[in-house]
């Protein structure tokens, strides 16, 4: 009897039911779109941070910033005079990014802290190569001679001037990252995929081998088997790595021991990459490292996220703040409108409900009937809302608007961002404390809809129906059979 009456009444009042369902559908669709876009923002931000940190890395440890940034390491180039004009001269300067280093033994100290699953060190370097030649000027005579020499000495000298000459030098900047080849599960190289050749082997701790970033390799025409010279040392390219997103962390990756030799920094590192045993308890691990390993700065993904600016940050703020409150406002308005419409519909059905009560229906049965109709309206609105929300999310994903994320650009704190941008491939890397450089990445926005979002939409649909039914049920429960008799014409 309940479902028979329910089906008949909904069919008889299709327009009113559709109005209520449409209002709820718009609110639910907006919630789905905002939730999916917010999820897409989170994934885009994770993608940006992943390109800096590397897969599986929960935090990085660097040397604490100090007033001195190692000005003595500023590049200085000296060239000897050459008699042969055709002789080219070149010089490499290998500098530690950020000019601050930690002892390699710090890795073991960090790894021993409670809550740390694994830790690995790396050395980030900037290489500035100057290559070119000087051209000597030529003395050209004017055709005359000078009268006398110093002190009135007899004899003349040719008159003229030195013309021409100069210098033509090319400057090439790129970044090199020394990676611990015995523990390759952590660090920036893990955010790139080997697309040609191979990665390092555990036995290549002091080998003259390198993995090149694909963008840098393309600009320099490197391929597997090519040779690249860094400060007079020839490295064989064994692999080409393509960054999963944005710029690579470095242009070249070499074994850590080789990088330390190039920079003259024996047993030194710039960054320690840390993986926690529980990714949900990052803050206690951070506090333990800062307390027990003095002179260090610990940076988590949450800290990095606060440094992200640009259109990604703006859009994320709009989605999480404006979108959130807009969704709430629309939902509240939709629920109120649905409740008022349901209550108004009950008022127009006074004769009907009064007659039913006169025939023996209890107030509870009438209320359940009204609530049942409202819940069905809510479910219909939920279906429509999910369809509209999925369409909106699909549209965002199909368009995939490009967002920019800028990281770093300040001083202090842990290293992130890139080194000097002179090298192809973005010159990415991990700038140390006090020497942060801004790094801009572009990511495509998507709007993934998860199961949780769908469940939320269904819950909102049921909630909307119950709220609307509560309005109408309360109104229906107060009706008396006498009300129906007064409406008899």
Short mmCIF file of N, CA, C and O in Angstrom, two decimals, residues 50-51 53-55 184 187-195 199 211-214 240-250 253:
data_model
loop_
_atom_site.label_atom_id
_atom_site.label_comp_id
_atom_site.label_asym_id
_atom_site.label_seq_id
_atom_site.Cartn_x
_atom_site.Cartn_y
_atom_site.Cartn_z
N UNK A 50 56.66 16.03 -6.07
CA UNK A 50 57.34 14.78 -6.42
C UNK A 50 58.53 15.06 -7.33
O UNK A 50 59.57 14.42 -7.23
N UNK A 51 58.38 16.03 -8.24
CA UNK A 51 59.48 16.34 -9.15
C UNK A 51 60.66 16.95 -8.41
O UNK A 51 61.78 16.94 -8.89
N UNK A 53 61.19 16.24 -4.84
CA UNK A 53 61.60 15.31 -3.80
C UNK A 53 62.06 13.97 -4.33
O UNK A 53 63.04 13.40 -3.91
N UNK A 54 61.31 13.42 -5.24
CA UNK A 54 61.54 12.05 -5.65
C UNK A 54 60.51 11.14 -5.01
O UNK A 54 59.96 11.42 -3.96
N UNK A 55 60.26 10.03 -5.66
CA UNK A 55 59.24 9.11 -5.17
C UNK A 55 59.65 8.53 -3.83
O UNK A 55 60.81 8.18 -3.60
N UNK A 184 69.25 3.47 -4.49
CA UNK A 184 68.60 4.29 -5.51
C UNK A 184 67.08 4.39 -5.33
O UNK A 184 66.40 4.93 -6.19
N UNK A 187 65.60 9.72 -3.43
CA UNK A 187 66.35 10.78 -4.10
C UNK A 187 65.68 11.26 -5.37
O UNK A 187 64.73 10.65 -5.87
N UNK A 188 66.18 12.35 -5.93
CA UNK A 188 65.54 12.99 -7.08
C UNK A 188 65.53 12.16 -8.35
O UNK A 188 64.67 12.33 -9.21
N UNK A 189 66.50 11.23 -8.52
CA UNK A 189 66.51 10.43 -9.73
C UNK A 189 65.28 9.52 -9.83
O UNK A 189 64.87 9.14 -10.92
N UNK A 190 64.67 9.21 -8.70
CA UNK A 190 63.49 8.35 -8.71
C UNK A 190 62.27 9.03 -9.31
O UNK A 190 61.28 8.37 -9.62
N UNK A 191 62.31 10.36 -9.45
CA UNK A 191 61.20 11.06 -10.08
C UNK A 191 61.33 11.11 -11.59
O UNK A 191 60.52 11.73 -12.26
N UNK A 192 62.35 10.44 -12.12
CA UNK A 192 62.55 10.33 -13.57
C UNK A 192 62.53 8.86 -13.97
O UNK A 192 62.87 7.98 -13.17
N UNK A 193 62.15 8.63 -15.20
CA UNK A 193 62.06 7.26 -15.73
C UNK A 193 63.16 7.06 -16.77
O UNK A 193 63.35 7.88 -17.65
N UNK A 194 63.88 5.95 -16.65
CA UNK A 194 64.93 5.64 -17.62
C UNK A 194 64.26 5.23 -18.92
O UNK A 194 63.59 4.19 -19.01
N UNK A 195 64.42 6.06 -19.95
CA UNK A 195 63.78 5.80 -21.24
C UNK A 195 64.75 5.23 -22.27
O UNK A 195 64.33 4.79 -23.34
N UNK A 199 70.15 2.40 -15.60
CA UNK A 199 70.52 3.23 -14.47
C UNK A 199 71.82 2.70 -13.85
O UNK A 199 72.45 1.78 -14.40
N UNK A 211 74.10 9.42 -15.94
CA UNK A 211 72.75 9.35 -16.50
C UNK A 211 72.36 10.79 -16.84
O UNK A 211 72.46 11.68 -15.98
N UNK A 212 71.93 11.03 -18.06
CA UNK A 212 71.61 12.39 -18.51
C UNK A 212 70.10 12.59 -18.56
O UNK A 212 69.35 11.68 -18.95
N UNK A 213 69.67 13.77 -18.19
CA UNK A 213 68.27 14.13 -18.35
C UNK A 213 67.95 14.23 -19.83
O UNK A 213 68.77 14.69 -20.63
N UNK A 214 66.76 13.81 -20.21
CA UNK A 214 66.40 13.74 -21.63
C UNK A 214 66.44 15.10 -22.31
O UNK A 214 66.89 15.23 -23.45
N UNK A 240 69.47 7.54 -20.34
CA UNK A 240 68.75 8.80 -20.53
C UNK A 240 67.50 8.72 -19.66
O UNK A 240 66.72 7.76 -19.75
N UNK A 241 67.29 9.72 -18.81
CA UNK A 241 66.16 9.74 -17.87
C UNK A 241 65.20 10.86 -18.24
O UNK A 241 65.64 11.98 -18.54
N UNK A 242 63.92 10.57 -18.23
CA UNK A 242 62.89 11.56 -18.53
C UNK A 242 62.10 11.84 -17.27
O UNK A 242 61.57 10.91 -16.64
N UNK A 243 62.01 13.12 -16.88
CA UNK A 243 61.29 13.49 -15.67
C UNK A 243 59.81 13.20 -15.83
O UNK A 243 59.22 13.44 -16.89
N UNK A 244 59.18 12.65 -14.77
CA UNK A 244 57.76 12.34 -14.81
C UNK A 244 56.93 13.60 -14.94
O UNK A 244 55.85 13.59 -15.53
N UNK A 245 57.38 14.69 -14.35
CA UNK A 245 56.63 15.96 -14.43
C UNK A 245 57.60 17.11 -14.26
O UNK A 245 58.56 17.03 -13.50
N UNK A 246 57.33 18.18 -15.01
CA UNK A 246 58.13 19.38 -14.86
C UNK A 246 59.58 19.16 -15.26
O UNK A 246 59.91 18.32 -16.09
N UNK A 247 60.47 19.94 -14.67
CA UNK A 247 61.89 19.85 -14.97
C UNK A 247 62.54 18.76 -14.13
O UNK A 247 62.09 18.43 -13.05
N UNK A 248 63.65 18.24 -14.64
CA UNK A 248 64.40 17.24 -13.89
C UNK A 248 65.15 17.91 -12.75
O UNK A 248 65.38 19.13 -12.76
N UNK A 249 65.54 17.12 -11.76
CA UNK A 249 66.27 17.67 -10.62
C UNK A 249 67.67 18.09 -11.01
O UNK A 249 68.26 18.97 -10.38
N UNK A 250 68.25 17.47 -12.04
CA UNK A 250 69.60 17.81 -12.48
C UNK A 250 69.73 17.47 -13.95
O UNK A 250 68.94 16.70 -14.51
N UNK A 253 73.42 13.02 -13.74
CA UNK A 253 73.53 12.27 -12.49
C UNK A 253 74.78 11.41 -12.56
O UNK A 253 74.99 10.69 -13.54
#
